[in-house]
Amino acid sequence: MVEAHTECHPRDQRSFELMRRLFFIIAAVALPLLPSIASAQTIDTLVIQPLKYPSWVGTFEIASGNVLLGALTGGIAQKVRGRSFKDGFTRGALGGLITYGGKRITARRFDGAGILGREIAAVGASVIRNAGDSQPAFGRLILPFGPVRFYVAPRALRSTRIRLDVPSLAWTIYGIAEPRLFFDASQSLSAGGAVFRTHNRFLRFKGDTLDAGGVAAAGNILIGDIPSFGRTAFLRTLAHERVHTIQHDQIFSTMIDPLQAHYLPRVPLGKTLDRFVDLNFSADVLSTISRFIPRHDARPWELEAEYLARLN
């Protein structure tokens, strides 16, 4: 049965069109902080080299970048809904600061740093999303774990929903089915997402021109485990990819999911899909953006992940 669709008021239609354009505006302004869905760490970055500038300089730059990204996202999203840019900007900035804190924690090397940092950053992304929706800062939390997300309303826990991230599940299945990859249970629990390791080989997918030491894909982490590189390089690669995972979570919660929430219920069976699954198509958008920066080591999101991974 095909569901009936109601006509939209012209003003609503214009608002919806502005929402669609919002994604591209923020993507253009915030390009330095946007992640690639399958972000990889190349062999060159595995070699430990000293930072060329004081650590506080990089810390200030990355922290302020995250704050600005959150502020712009919240402010512009409120503005296109006809509400207060200032309110969205201010509360979005808070969310960006929390997200940065999560990234710093996830790059640390203690057990559980990955999942702790990921959930803290998810709270930050939720604050940004709520700012854009003109909702209380912590009114709804979007918390990822493995291939699922928990949509939690702290004041109404019974209304918690669980949705399946389809691309994340697909990558998990791939990792299990690929005979050259081995599931690492302890690192997966610590990271809050599936971690797969090779045995003494790098990673290279069809069409790639570079070998990779690690790849983050839709909440999953693939690691090229090369024993001769040493334990430090392995741990730093894990930290690098965990930062990418948070970047992926952030772009989904603040940009992709609002588009799904608006457009998906308008197609047949869309309301049912929107209730149970996350159609995380950020891969297509962000991979397209990556083509404008062909040098892997010049992509700002890679620089962010590498810098945070080297601090520890």
Coordinates of C-alpha atoms in Angstrom, one line a residue:
M1 CA 0.0 0.0 0.0
V2 CA 1.3 3.4 -0.9
E3 CA 1.1 6.0 1.8
A4 CA -0.8 9.2 1.2
H5 CA 1.3 12.4 1.2
T6 CA 0.0 15.8 2.2
E7 CA 0.8 19.0 0.5
C8 CA 3.3 21.3 2.2
H9 CA 2.7 25.0 2.7
P10 CA 4.9 27.0 0.4
R11 CA 6.7 28.6 3.4
D12 CA 7.4 25.1 4.8
Q13 CA 8.6 23.9 1.4
R14 CA 11.1 26.8 1.3
S15 CA 12.2 25.9 4.9
F16 CA 12.7 22.3 3.8
E17 CA 14.8 23.5 0.8
L18 CA 16.9 25.6 3.1
M19 CA 17.5 22.6 5.4
R20 CA 18.7 20.7 2.4
R21 CA 21.1 23.5 1.5
L22 CA 22.2 23.8 5.1
F23 CA 24.2 20.6 4.8
F24 CA 26.2 21.9 1.9
I25 CA 26.8 25.3 3.5
I26 CA 28.1 23.8 6.7
A27 CA 30.2 21.2 4.7
A28 CA 31.8 24.0 2.8
V29 CA 32.5 26.2 5.8
A30 CA 33.7 23.4 8.0
L31 CA 35.7 21.4 5.5
P32 CA 38.8 21.4 7.7
L33 CA 37.0 19.3 10.3
L34 CA 35.0 17.0 8.1
P35 CA 36.0 13.3 8.1
S36 CA 36.2 10.8 5.3
I37 CA 34.0 7.8 6.0
A38 CA 36.8 5.4 5.2
S39 CA 39.7 7.4 6.6
A40 CA 43.0 5.7 6.4
Q41 CA 46.4 6.1 8.0
T42 CA 49.2 5.6 5.4
I43 CA 52.5 4.0 6.0
D44 CA 54.3 7.3 6.1
T45 CA 52.4 8.5 9.2
L46 CA 53.3 5.3 11.1
V47 CA 56.9 6.5 11.4
I48 CA 57.1 8.4 14.7
Q49 CA 58.4 12.0 14.1
P50 CA 58.5 14.9 16.5
L51 CA 55.9 17.6 16.2
K52 CA 57.3 20.7 14.5
Y53 CA 55.5 23.3 16.7
P54 CA 54.5 23.7 20.4
S55 CA 51.7 21.3 21.4
W56 CA 49.6 24.2 22.7
V57 CA 49.4 25.7 19.2
G58 CA 47.9 22.6 17.7
T59 CA 45.6 22.1 20.7
F60 CA 44.3 25.6 20.4
E61 CA 43.7 25.3 16.7
I62 CA 41.9 22.0 16.9
A63 CA 39.8 22.9 19.9
S64 CA 38.8 26.3 18.5
G65 CA 38.0 24.6 15.1
N66 CA 35.7 22.1 16.8
V67 CA 34.0 24.9 18.8
L68 CA 33.5 26.9 15.6
L69 CA 32.1 24.0 13.7
G70 CA 29.6 23.2 16.4
A71 CA 28.7 26.9 16.7
L72 CA 28.1 27.3 13.0
T73 CA 26.1 24.1 12.7
G74 CA 23.8 25.0 15.6
G75 CA 23.5 28.6 14.6
I76 CA 22.7 28.1 10.9
A77 CA 20.3 25.2 11.6
Q78 CA 18.3 27.4 14.0
K79 CA 18.4 30.3 11.5
V80 CA 16.9 28.4 8.6
R81 CA 14.1 27.3 11.0
G82 CA 13.3 31.0 11.6
R83 CA 14.7 31.0 15.1
S84 CA 17.7 32.5 16.9
F85 CA 21.1 32.2 15.3
K86 CA 22.7 33.5 18.5
D87 CA 21.1 30.8 20.6
G88 CA 22.1 28.0 18.2
F89 CA 25.6 29.4 17.8
T90 CA 26.2 29.6 21.6
R91 CA 24.9 26.2 22.5
G92 CA 26.5 24.7 19.4
A93 CA 29.8 26.0 20.5
L94 CA 29.4 24.2 23.8
G95 CA 28.7 21.0 22.0
G96 CA 31.8 21.5 19.8
L97 CA 33.9 21.9 23.0
I98 CA 32.5 18.7 24.4
T99 CA 33.1 16.9 21.2
Y100 CA 36.7 18.0 21.2
G101 CA 37.1 16.7 24.7
G102 CA 35.9 13.3 23.6
K103 CA 38.4 13.3 20.8
R104 CA 41.3 14.0 23.2
I105 CA 40.2 11.2 25.5
T106 CA 39.7 8.6 22.7
A107 CA 43.3 9.2 21.5
R108 CA 44.6 8.2 24.9
R109 CA 46.1 4.8 25.5
F110 CA 44.4 3.4 28.6
D111 CA 41.8 0.6 28.4
G112 CA 38.4 2.0 27.5
A113 CA 39.7 5.3 26.2
G114 CA 38.0 4.7 22.9
I115 CA 34.5 4.0 24.1
L116 CA 34.7 6.7 26.8
G117 CA 35.8 9.3 24.4
R118 CA 33.4 8.2 21.7
E119 CA 30.4 8.5 24.1
I120 CA 31.5 11.9 25.4
A121 CA 31.9 13.2 21.9
A122 CA 28.5 11.8 21.0
V123 CA 27.0 13.8 23.8
G124 CA 28.7 16.9 22.3
A125 CA 27.3 16.1 18.9
S126 CA 23.9 15.7 20.5
V127 CA 24.2 19.1 22.1
I128 CA 25.0 20.6 18.6
R129 CA 22.0 18.8 17.1
N130 CA 19.7 19.9 19.8
A131 CA 20.9 23.5 19.5
G132 CA 20.0 23.4 15.8
D133 CA 16.6 21.9 16.6
S134 CA 15.9 24.5 19.3
Q135 CA 15.7 21.7 21.9
P136 CA 17.1 21.6 25.4
A137 CA 20.9 21.0 25.3
F138 CA 20.7 17.5 26.7
G139 CA 17.1 16.8 25.8
R140 CA 18.0 14.0 23.4
L141 CA 21.3 12.0 23.3
I142 CA 22.4 10.0 20.2
L143 CA 24.8 7.4 21.5
P144 CA 26.6 5.0 19.1
F145 CA 27.9 1.6 20.1
G146 CA 29.1 -0.8 17.4
P147 CA 26.5 -0.9 14.5
V148 CA 23.7 0.6 16.5
R149 CA 22.7 4.0 18.0
F150 CA 20.7 4.6 21.1
Y151 CA 18.4 7.7 20.9
V152 CA 17.9 8.5 24.5
A153 CA 15.7 11.1 26.2
P154 CA 17.2 11.4 29.8
R155 CA 13.8 12.6 31.2
A156 CA 11.8 9.8 29.4
L157 CA 14.1 6.8 29.3
R158 CA 11.1 4.6 28.3
S159 CA 11.1 6.4 25.0
T160 CA 14.6 5.3 24.1
R161 CA 14.9 4.0 20.6
I162 CA 17.6 1.8 19.0
R163 CA 18.4 2.1 15.3
L164 CA 20.7 0.0 13.2
D165 CA 23.4 1.7 11.2
V166 CA 23.2 -0.2 7.9
P167 CA 26.7 0.7 6.5
S168 CA 28.3 -0.1 9.9
L169 CA 26.6 -3.5 9.9
A170 CA 27.8 -4.1 6.3
W171 CA 31.4 -3.3 7.3
T172 CA 31.2 -5.6 10.4
I173 CA 30.0 -8.4 8.2
Y174 CA 32.8 -7.8 5.8
G175 CA 35.3 -7.9 8.6
I176 CA 34.0 -11.2 9.8
A177 CA 33.8 -12.7 6.3
E178 CA 37.2 -11.6 5.1
P179 CA 39.7 -14.4 5.9
R180 CA 42.7 -12.1 6.1
L181 CA 41.1 -10.1 9.0
F182 CA 40.8 -11.2 12.6
F183 CA 38.4 -9.9 15.1
D184 CA 40.0 -8.3 18.2
A185 CA 37.5 -8.6 21.0
S186 CA 39.4 -6.7 23.7
Q187 CA 40.2 -3.7 21.4
S188 CA 36.7 -3.7 20.1
L189 CA 35.3 -3.4 23.6
S190 CA 37.8 -0.7 24.4
A191 CA 36.9 1.2 21.1
G192 CA 33.1 0.9 21.3
G193 CA 33.1 -0.6 17.8
A194 CA 34.4 -3.6 15.9
V195 CA 38.2 -3.7 15.5
F196 CA 39.7 -6.1 13.0
R197 CA 43.4 -6.8 12.5
T198 CA 45.5 -8.3 9.8
H199 CA 48.6 -10.5 10.4
N200 CA 51.8 -8.9 9.2
R201 CA 50.2 -7.1 6.2
F202 CA 49.0 -3.7 5.3
L203 CA 45.5 -2.8 4.0
R204 CA 44.6 -2.0 0.5
F205 CA 41.2 -1.9 -1.1
K206 CA 40.3 -2.2 -4.8
G207 CA 41.2 1.1 -6.5
D208 CA 43.6 2.3 -3.7
T209 CA 47.0 3.5 -4.7
L210 CA 48.4 3.5 -1.1
D211 CA 48.9 0.8 1.5
A212 CA 47.2 1.8 4.8
G213 CA 48.2 1.0 8.3
G214 CA 44.6 1.6 9.5
V215 CA 41.2 2.3 8.1
A216 CA 38.1 3.6 9.9
A217 CA 34.8 2.7 8.2
A218 CA 31.4 3.5 9.6
G219 CA 32.3 2.8 13.2
N220 CA 34.6 -0.1 12.4
I221 CA 38.4 -0.1 12.6
L222 CA 40.7 -2.2 10.4
I223 CA 44.3 -2.3 11.5
G224 CA 47.3 -3.5 9.5
D225 CA 49.2 -5.2 12.3
I226 CA 52.9 -5.1 11.4
P227 CA 54.9 -6.6 14.4
S228 CA 58.2 -5.1 13.1
F229 CA 56.8 -1.6 13.5
G230 CA 56.5 -2.1 17.2
R231 CA 53.7 -1.7 19.8
T232 CA 53.9 2.1 19.9
A233 CA 53.0 2.4 16.2
F234 CA 50.1 -0.1 16.6
L235 CA 48.6 1.9 19.5
R236 CA 49.0 5.2 17.8
T237 CA 47.3 3.8 14.7
L238 CA 44.4 2.7 16.9
A239 CA 44.2 6.1 18.4
H240 CA 44.3 7.8 15.0
E241 CA 41.4 5.6 13.7
R242 CA 39.3 6.1 16.9
V243 CA 39.5 9.9 16.3
H244 CA 38.2 9.2 12.8
T245 CA 35.3 7.2 14.2
I246 CA 34.3 10.2 16.3
Q247 CA 34.5 12.4 13.3
H248 CA 32.1 10.0 11.5
D249 CA 29.7 10.0 14.4
Q250 CA 29.7 13.8 14.5
I251 CA 29.0 14.3 10.8
F252 CA 26.2 11.8 10.9
S253 CA 24.4 13.1 14.0
T254 CA 24.6 16.8 13.1
M255 CA 24.2 16.7 9.3
I256 CA 23.1 13.4 7.8
D257 CA 20.5 12.4 10.3
P258 CA 18.6 15.6 10.1
L259 CA 18.2 15.1 6.4
Q260 CA 17.0 11.5 6.9
A261 CA 14.5 12.7 9.6
H262 CA 13.0 15.1 7.1
Y263 CA 13.1 13.3 3.8
L264 CA 12.9 9.6 4.5
P265 CA 9.4 9.6 6.1
R266 CA 8.1 11.1 2.8
V267 CA 8.7 8.0 0.7
P268 CA 6.8 4.7 0.8
L269 CA 7.7 2.7 3.9
G270 CA 10.0 5.5 4.9
K271 CA 8.4 6.1 8.3
T272 CA 9.1 2.5 9.2
L273 CA 12.7 2.6 8.0
D274 CA 13.3 5.9 9.9
R275 CA 12.1 4.2 13.1
F276 CA 14.5 1.3 12.9
V277 CA 17.6 2.1 10.7
D278 CA 20.2 4.8 10.1
L279 CA 20.8 5.2 6.4
N280 CA 24.2 6.7 6.9
F281 CA 25.1 7.9 3.4
S282 CA 27.8 10.3 4.6
A283 CA 30.3 8.1 2.8
D284 CA 29.2 9.3 -0.6
V285 CA 29.2 12.9 0.4
L286 CA 32.4 12.9 2.2
S287 CA 34.3 10.8 -0.3
T288 CA 33.3 13.3 -2.9
I289 CA 34.7 16.1 -0.7
S290 CA 37.9 14.1 -0.4
R291 CA 38.4 14.3 -4.1
F292 CA 39.0 18.0 -3.9
I293 CA 42.0 17.3 -1.7
P294 CA 43.9 14.5 -3.5
R295 CA 46.8 14.5 -1.1
H296 CA 45.9 12.2 1.7
D297 CA 48.3 13.9 4.2
A298 CA 46.9 17.3 3.3
R299 CA 43.3 16.6 4.4
P300 CA 42.6 18.5 7.5
W301 CA 40.6 15.7 9.2
E302 CA 43.7 13.5 8.8
L303 CA 45.9 16.2 10.3
E304 CA 43.5 16.4 13.3
A305 CA 43.5 12.6 13.9
E306 CA 47.3 12.4 13.5
Y307 CA 48.0 15.3 15.8
L308 CA 45.8 14.0 18.6
A309 CA 47.3 10.5 18.2
R310 CA 50.8 11.8 18.6
L311 CA 50.1 13.7 21.8
N312 CA 50.1 10.5 23.7

